[in-house]
Amino acid sequence: MNASATTHTLVVAEDKVGQRVDLFIGEALGLSRARLKKLFDAGAVRVEGRVAKKGLLVAAGQRIQVVVPEERREVVPEPDAPLVLLHEDDTLVFLDKPAGTPSHPLQPGETGTVANALVGRHPECLGASEDEREGGLCHRLDIETSGVLVAARTREAWTAVREAFGGRSVDKRYWALVTGPLADEGEIDLPLRHHPRHPDRVEPAVEGGEGAREAHSEFRVLAREGEYSFVEVRISTGVLHQVRAHLAAVGAPIVGDALYEGREEPGLGRFFLHARALGLTHPVTRQPLHVESPLPPELLAVLERHGLSAPVSARPE
């Protein structure tokens, strides 16, 4: 077995009797199904000294040994991968993420993400974030969302920017095309939680409760034509799918966002959500910094098709 590995010894308690051994281990060690499958396939699980199959039912008092190899967490540098820089200095790098590209890898050895390209140009970013897989990124965007990402080149800068995000002092503005009735402007103060039957989406949690996370958005309509509204959304919190779920919750889902019942847009191949701008206080100079990303051509084409146009800037009023 891999020399860089940890051996866990688990003892089955009475309340776990009859549970499948793979589910028992997954709960005890917090391992994914994919990771568990690899362990059983490698013979890394033994019950009372014998190699176990994942369907085995556990009995009270059984001793289970699990040898878990350490996974390489570093981002694989891709210096030749496409990367669009919006702003860089000695401390921060602002990037323009295209739709269809993940922010950072989730699996060891995964390539094709923004983080891979970033550490290929700036290797120092690898050690800036606590999790090396993030490659210095201070936040992330959904795969289909385009726009501004910020990364740090030092751990001190990464910590400061992360604290700014957590403290709601980063100005995050998104542009979206929606359909449905929508006021000229307004606020959406609606907690969100993971959907119990659809783990890939979130839902409103009006009454709060377990798993509910506070989520606050402000919106204003930039242009209208027929049923379509071009909207700027400013978020102070950072819940998964917040802009998408909030707009859908008020009856104005994002065009192309099938997960949240958005209207189909032929030929688009993504949903119409763009991280237009980020504004923050620079962690070293302490000066305000505002960085914008232009709308990608495919989104400009959709606006034109519906008789709409985008403003020149997303700078605060």
Short mmCIF file of C-alpha atoms in Angstrom, two decimals:
data_model
loop_
_atom_site.label_atom_id
_atom_site.label_comp_id
_atom_site.label_asym_id
_atom_site.label_seq_id
_atom_site.Cartn_x
_atom_site.Cartn_y
_atom_site.Cartn_z
CA MET A 1 0.00 0.00 0.00
CA ASN A 2 1.07 3.61 -0.58
CA ALA A 3 3.67 4.70 1.99
CA SER A 4 1.89 8.07 2.24
CA ALA A 5 -1.27 6.71 3.76
CA THR A 6 -3.25 6.79 7.00
CA THR A 7 -4.64 3.64 8.64
CA HIS A 8 -7.95 4.11 10.44
CA THR A 9 -9.30 1.53 12.89
CA LEU A 10 -13.06 1.69 13.45
CA VAL A 11 -15.18 -0.31 15.89
CA VAL A 12 -18.85 -0.95 15.08
CA ALA A 13 -21.23 0.35 17.74
CA GLU A 14 -24.61 -1.23 18.52
CA ASP A 15 -26.58 1.45 16.67
CA LYS A 16 -24.70 0.67 13.43
CA VAL A 17 -25.43 -3.06 13.36
CA GLY A 18 -26.73 -4.19 9.95
CA GLN A 19 -25.38 -1.16 8.08
CA ARG A 20 -23.41 -1.75 4.88
CA VAL A 21 -19.70 -1.48 5.56
CA ASP A 22 -19.11 1.07 2.80
CA LEU A 23 -21.81 3.37 4.17
CA PHE A 24 -20.46 2.88 7.70
CA ILE A 25 -16.95 3.90 6.61
CA GLY A 26 -18.22 6.78 4.50
CA GLU A 27 -20.08 8.26 7.48
CA ALA A 28 -17.22 7.68 9.89
CA LEU A 29 -14.46 9.13 7.71
CA GLY A 30 -16.42 11.56 5.53
CA LEU A 31 -15.37 9.90 2.26
CA SER A 32 -17.14 10.23 -1.09
CA ARG A 33 -18.64 7.25 -2.92
CA ALA A 34 -15.95 7.51 -5.59
CA ARG A 35 -13.21 7.46 -2.96
CA LEU A 36 -14.82 4.49 -1.19
CA LYS A 37 -15.04 2.53 -4.42
CA LYS A 38 -11.31 3.01 -5.01
CA LEU A 39 -10.53 1.78 -1.49
CA PHE A 40 -12.62 -1.40 -1.85
CA ASP A 41 -11.25 -2.07 -5.34
CA ALA A 42 -7.71 -1.79 -3.93
CA GLY A 43 -8.43 -4.14 -1.04
CA ALA A 44 -7.78 -1.36 1.45
CA VAL A 45 -10.67 -2.31 3.74
CA ARG A 46 -10.39 -5.22 6.17
CA VAL A 47 -12.97 -6.48 8.65
CA GLU A 48 -11.42 -8.56 11.44
CA GLY A 49 -8.32 -8.91 9.30
CA ARG A 50 -10.07 -10.08 6.12
CA VAL A 51 -10.44 -8.05 2.94
CA ALA A 52 -14.05 -6.86 2.80
CA LYS A 53 -16.54 -6.28 0.00
CA LYS A 54 -18.56 -3.08 0.11
CA GLY A 55 -21.90 -4.88 0.46
CA LEU A 56 -20.93 -6.60 3.73
CA LEU A 57 -23.25 -5.86 6.68
CA VAL A 58 -21.42 -4.90 9.85
CA ALA A 59 -21.89 -6.51 13.28
CA ALA A 60 -21.47 -5.07 16.76
CA GLY A 61 -17.89 -4.92 18.01
CA GLN A 62 -16.26 -5.66 14.66
CA ARG A 63 -12.92 -3.96 14.07
CA ILE A 64 -12.56 -2.41 10.63
CA GLN A 65 -9.22 -1.23 9.26
CA VAL A 66 -9.17 1.27 6.40
CA VAL A 67 -5.92 2.31 4.74
CA VAL A 68 -6.51 5.68 3.06
CA PRO A 69 -3.75 6.89 0.69
CA GLU A 70 -3.07 10.60 0.70
CA GLU A 71 -4.32 12.30 -2.45
CA ARG A 72 -2.17 14.80 -4.26
CA ARG A 73 -3.97 18.09 -3.75
CA GLU A 74 -1.76 20.40 -5.78
CA VAL A 75 -3.02 22.03 -8.95
CA VAL A 76 -1.28 20.73 -12.07
CA PRO A 77 0.31 23.81 -13.72
CA GLU A 78 -0.79 24.43 -17.34
CA PRO A 79 1.36 27.36 -18.54
CA ASP A 80 0.06 27.12 -22.12
CA ALA A 81 -3.66 27.04 -21.22
CA PRO A 82 -5.73 30.12 -22.17
CA LEU A 83 -5.86 32.79 -19.47
CA VAL A 84 -7.26 36.32 -19.74
CA LEU A 85 -5.88 38.79 -17.19
CA LEU A 86 -7.97 41.83 -16.26
CA HIS A 87 -5.58 43.30 -13.69
CA GLU A 88 -2.46 42.15 -11.85
CA ASP A 89 0.00 43.58 -9.36
CA ASP A 90 2.45 42.20 -6.84
CA THR A 91 -0.36 40.98 -4.61
CA LEU A 92 -3.51 40.21 -6.61
CA VAL A 93 -4.46 38.78 -10.00
CA PHE A 94 -7.91 39.41 -11.52
CA LEU A 95 -8.93 36.91 -14.20
CA ASP A 96 -11.69 36.71 -16.79
CA LYS A 97 -13.25 33.24 -16.51
CA PRO A 98 -14.97 31.92 -19.64
CA ALA A 99 -18.22 29.97 -19.39
CA GLY A 100 -17.70 26.22 -19.45
CA THR A 101 -14.41 26.32 -17.52
CA PRO A 102 -14.35 25.26 -13.83
CA SER A 103 -12.76 27.66 -11.37
CA HIS A 104 -10.50 25.04 -9.81
CA PRO A 105 -10.05 21.24 -9.84
CA LEU A 106 -12.03 19.01 -7.50
CA GLN A 107 -10.15 15.77 -8.21
CA PRO A 108 -6.41 15.08 -7.96
CA GLY A 109 -4.70 15.55 -11.32
CA GLU A 110 -7.70 17.31 -12.89
CA THR A 111 -6.78 19.85 -15.57
CA GLY A 112 -8.58 22.42 -17.71
CA THR A 113 -9.54 24.82 -14.89
CA VAL A 114 -8.76 28.49 -14.34
CA ALA A 115 -6.52 27.55 -11.40
CA ASN A 116 -4.43 25.25 -13.60
CA ALA A 117 -3.74 28.08 -16.03
CA LEU A 118 -3.15 30.56 -13.20
CA VAL A 119 -0.46 28.55 -11.38
CA GLY A 120 1.14 27.82 -14.75
CA ARG A 121 1.82 31.58 -15.01
CA HIS A 122 2.13 32.40 -11.31
CA PRO A 123 3.47 29.39 -9.34
CA GLU A 124 3.46 31.42 -6.12
CA CYS A 125 -0.37 31.32 -6.15
CA LEU A 126 -0.19 27.61 -5.34
CA GLY A 127 0.80 28.32 -1.75
CA ALA A 128 -1.40 31.36 -1.26
CA SER A 129 -4.67 29.53 -0.50
CA GLU A 130 -5.16 27.10 2.38
CA ASP A 131 -6.35 24.41 -0.04
CA GLU A 132 -3.73 24.04 -2.76
CA ARG A 133 -6.41 22.94 -5.24
CA GLU A 134 -7.73 26.51 -5.26
CA GLY A 135 -4.46 27.80 -6.70
CA GLY A 136 -4.75 31.11 -4.85
CA LEU A 137 -8.34 31.81 -5.93
CA CYS A 138 -10.23 33.76 -3.26
CA HIS A 139 -13.68 32.60 -4.45
CA ARG A 140 -15.19 30.69 -7.36
CA LEU A 141 -17.91 30.90 -10.00
CA ASP A 142 -20.27 28.23 -11.37
CA ILE A 143 -18.92 26.46 -14.44
CA GLU A 144 -21.42 28.16 -16.79
CA THR A 145 -20.95 31.61 -15.24
CA SER A 146 -18.39 33.86 -16.90
CA GLY A 147 -16.63 36.91 -15.50
CA VAL A 148 -14.29 38.27 -12.85
CA LEU A 149 -12.34 36.03 -10.48
CA VAL A 150 -9.70 37.30 -8.06
CA ALA A 151 -6.67 35.35 -6.85
CA ALA A 152 -3.91 36.17 -4.37
CA ARG A 153 -0.17 35.75 -4.79
CA THR A 154 0.60 35.56 -1.05
CA ARG A 155 -1.08 33.86 1.92
CA GLU A 156 -1.46 37.22 3.68
CA ALA A 157 -3.33 38.71 0.71
CA TRP A 158 -5.48 35.59 0.31
CA THR A 159 -6.47 35.72 3.99
CA ALA A 160 -7.29 39.43 3.79
CA VAL A 161 -9.44 39.08 0.67
CA ARG A 162 -11.22 36.01 2.04
CA GLU A 163 -12.01 37.97 5.20
CA ALA A 164 -13.34 40.81 3.03
CA PHE A 165 -15.68 38.38 1.24
CA GLY A 166 -16.81 36.94 4.58
CA GLY A 167 -17.27 40.42 6.02
CA ARG A 168 -19.45 41.52 3.08
CA SER A 169 -17.08 44.31 2.09
CA VAL A 170 -16.55 43.12 -1.50
CA ASP A 171 -18.77 44.75 -4.13
CA LYS A 172 -19.91 41.81 -6.33
CA ARG A 173 -22.04 42.67 -9.35
CA TYR A 174 -23.58 40.26 -11.83
CA TRP A 175 -25.42 40.87 -15.09
CA ALA A 176 -28.25 38.53 -16.04
CA LEU A 177 -31.02 38.27 -18.61
CA VAL A 178 -34.33 37.10 -17.15
CA THR A 179 -37.96 36.66 -18.13
CA GLY A 180 -41.04 37.25 -16.03
CA PRO A 181 -42.50 40.19 -14.12
CA LEU A 182 -39.85 42.11 -12.18
CA ALA A 183 -39.88 45.49 -10.43
CA ASP A 184 -37.45 48.18 -11.59
CA GLU A 185 -35.36 47.52 -8.49
CA GLY A 186 -35.58 45.74 -5.20
CA GLU A 187 -33.99 43.56 -2.52
CA ILE A 188 -34.23 39.81 -2.02
CA ASP A 189 -33.59 38.75 1.56
CA LEU A 190 -34.26 35.03 1.40
CA PRO A 191 -32.27 32.24 3.12
CA LEU A 192 -31.25 29.32 0.92
CA ARG A 193 -30.46 25.67 1.56
CA HIS A 194 -29.59 22.58 -0.47
CA HIS A 195 -32.67 20.95 -2.00
CA PRO A 196 -33.31 17.65 -0.14
CA ARG A 197 -34.13 15.72 -3.33
CA HIS A 198 -31.88 17.58 -5.77
CA PRO A 199 -28.40 18.03 -4.24
CA ASP A 200 -27.16 19.97 -7.28
CA ARG A 201 -29.50 22.91 -6.59
CA VAL A 202 -30.66 25.12 -3.72
CA GLU A 203 -34.12 26.23 -2.62
CA PRO A 204 -35.62 29.01 -0.49
CA ALA A 205 -35.66 28.32 3.25
CA VAL A 206 -38.28 30.85 4.30
CA GLU A 207 -38.56 29.47 7.83
CA GLY A 208 -34.81 29.03 8.25
CA GLY A 209 -33.99 25.74 9.95
CA GLU A 210 -31.24 23.19 9.43
CA GLY A 211 -28.93 23.92 6.52
CA ALA A 212 -30.40 27.37 5.84
CA ARG A 213 -27.87 30.06 4.95
CA GLU A 214 -28.54 33.79 4.99
CA ALA A 215 -28.61 35.26 1.48
CA HIS A 216 -29.13 38.89 0.47
CA SER A 217 -29.30 40.32 -3.06
CA GLU A 218 -30.15 43.71 -4.53
CA PHE A 219 -31.23 44.13 -8.15
CA ARG A 220 -32.01 46.85 -10.65
CA VAL A 221 -33.28 46.53 -14.20
CA LEU A 222 -30.88 48.03 -16.73
CA ALA A 223 -33.10 47.56 -19.80
CA ARG A 224 -36.37 45.92 -20.81
CA GLU A 225 -37.88 44.63 -24.03
CA GLY A 226 -41.12 42.64 -24.00
CA GLU A 227 -40.86 39.80 -21.48
CA TYR A 228 -37.09 40.17 -21.16
CA SER A 229 -35.27 42.20 -18.52
CA PHE A 230 -31.53 42.83 -18.41
CA VAL A 231 -30.66 43.02 -14.73
CA GLU A 232 -27.72 43.93 -12.51
CA VAL A 233 -27.62 41.98 -9.25
CA ARG A 234 -25.39 42.95 -6.37
CA ILE A 235 -24.85 40.31 -3.69
CA SER A 236 -23.42 40.83 -0.22
CA THR A 237 -23.47 37.16 0.74
CA GLY A 238 -22.01 34.26 -1.23
CA VAL A 239 -24.34 31.25 -1.11
CA LEU A 240 -24.12 28.57 -3.82
CA HIS A 241 -26.29 29.55 -6.85
CA GLN A 242 -27.49 32.64 -4.97
CA VAL A 243 -28.22 34.89 -7.96
CA ARG A 244 -29.83 32.05 -9.90
CA ALA A 245 -32.01 30.85 -7.02
CA HIS A 246 -33.02 34.34 -5.85
CA LEU A 247 -34.15 35.50 -9.29
CA ALA A 248 -36.07 32.28 -9.83
CA ALA A 249 -37.69 32.66 -6.42
CA VAL A 250 -39.16 36.06 -7.34
CA GLY A 251 -40.51 34.72 -10.64
CA ALA A 252 -37.74 35.96 -12.94
CA PRO A 253 -35.47 32.97 -13.73
CA ILE A 254 -32.31 33.47 -15.76
CA VAL A 255 -32.54 32.77 -19.49
CA GLY A 256 -31.00 29.40 -20.33
CA ASP A 257 -30.89 28.21 -16.71
CA ALA A 258 -32.79 24.92 -17.00
CA LEU A 259 -31.96 23.93 -13.40
CA TYR A 260 -34.07 26.85 -12.15
CA GLU A 261 -36.76 26.75 -14.87
CA GLY A 262 -35.23 29.50 -16.99
CA ARG A 263 -36.45 30.02 -20.54
CA GLU A 264 -34.49 28.23 -23.25
CA GLU A 265 -32.40 30.41 -25.55
CA PRO A 266 -31.69 28.56 -28.83
CA GLY A 267 -28.01 28.47 -29.72
CA LEU A 268 -26.72 29.87 -26.42
CA GLY A 269 -25.45 26.68 -24.77
CA ARG A 270 -25.17 28.24 -21.29
CA PHE A 271 -27.24 30.40 -18.98
CA PHE A 272 -27.05 34.20 -19.18
CA LEU A 273 -25.16 35.08 -16.00
CA HIS A 274 -21.95 37.10 -16.00
CA ALA A 275 -19.83 38.22 -13.02
CA ARG A 276 -19.50 41.77 -14.33
CA ALA A 277 -17.43 43.50 -11.62
CA LEU A 278 -15.58 43.15 -8.33
CA GLY A 279 -14.72 46.04 -6.05
CA LEU A 280 -12.59 45.75 -2.93
CA THR A 281 -10.01 47.47 -0.79
CA HIS A 282 -6.52 46.40 -1.85
CA PRO A 283 -4.97 44.40 1.02
CA VAL A 284 -1.59 46.18 0.73
CA THR A 285 -2.19 49.68 -0.66
CA ARG A 286 -5.56 50.02 1.15
CA GLN A 287 -6.85 51.83 -1.93
CA PRO A 288 -10.20 50.97 -3.56
CA LEU A 289 -9.86 48.68 -6.57
CA HIS A 290 -12.64 48.09 -9.12
CA VAL A 291 -12.23 45.54 -11.91
CA GLU A 292 -14.74 44.82 -14.67
CA SER A 293 -15.18 42.04 -17.20
CA PRO A 294 -16.77 42.78 -20.61
CA LEU A 295 -19.79 40.75 -21.65
CA PRO A 296 -18.70 37.79 -23.80
CA PRO A 297 -19.71 37.89 -27.48
CA GLU A 298 -22.32 35.13 -27.11
CA LEU A 299 -24.16 37.15 -24.45
CA LEU A 300 -23.94 40.39 -26.42
CA ALA A 301 -25.47 38.53 -29.37
CA VAL A 302 -28.41 37.42 -27.20
CA LEU A 303 -29.04 40.98 -26.03
CA GLU A 304 -28.97 42.25 -29.60
CA ARG A 305 -31.35 39.49 -30.69
CA HIS A 306 -33.86 40.71 -28.10
CA GLY A 307 -33.42 44.41 -28.84
CA LEU A 308 -31.42 45.16 -25.68
CA SER A 309 -28.05 46.77 -25.01
CA ALA A 310 -25.65 46.82 -22.06
CA PRO A 311 -24.44 49.94 -20.24
CA VAL A 312 -20.81 50.94 -20.61
CA SER A 313 -19.81 50.35 -16.98
CA ALA A 314 -20.87 48.59 -13.78
CA ARG A 315 -19.12 51.08 -11.51
CA PRO A 316 -20.97 52.05 -8.33
CA GLU A 317 -23.08 55.16 -8.64
#
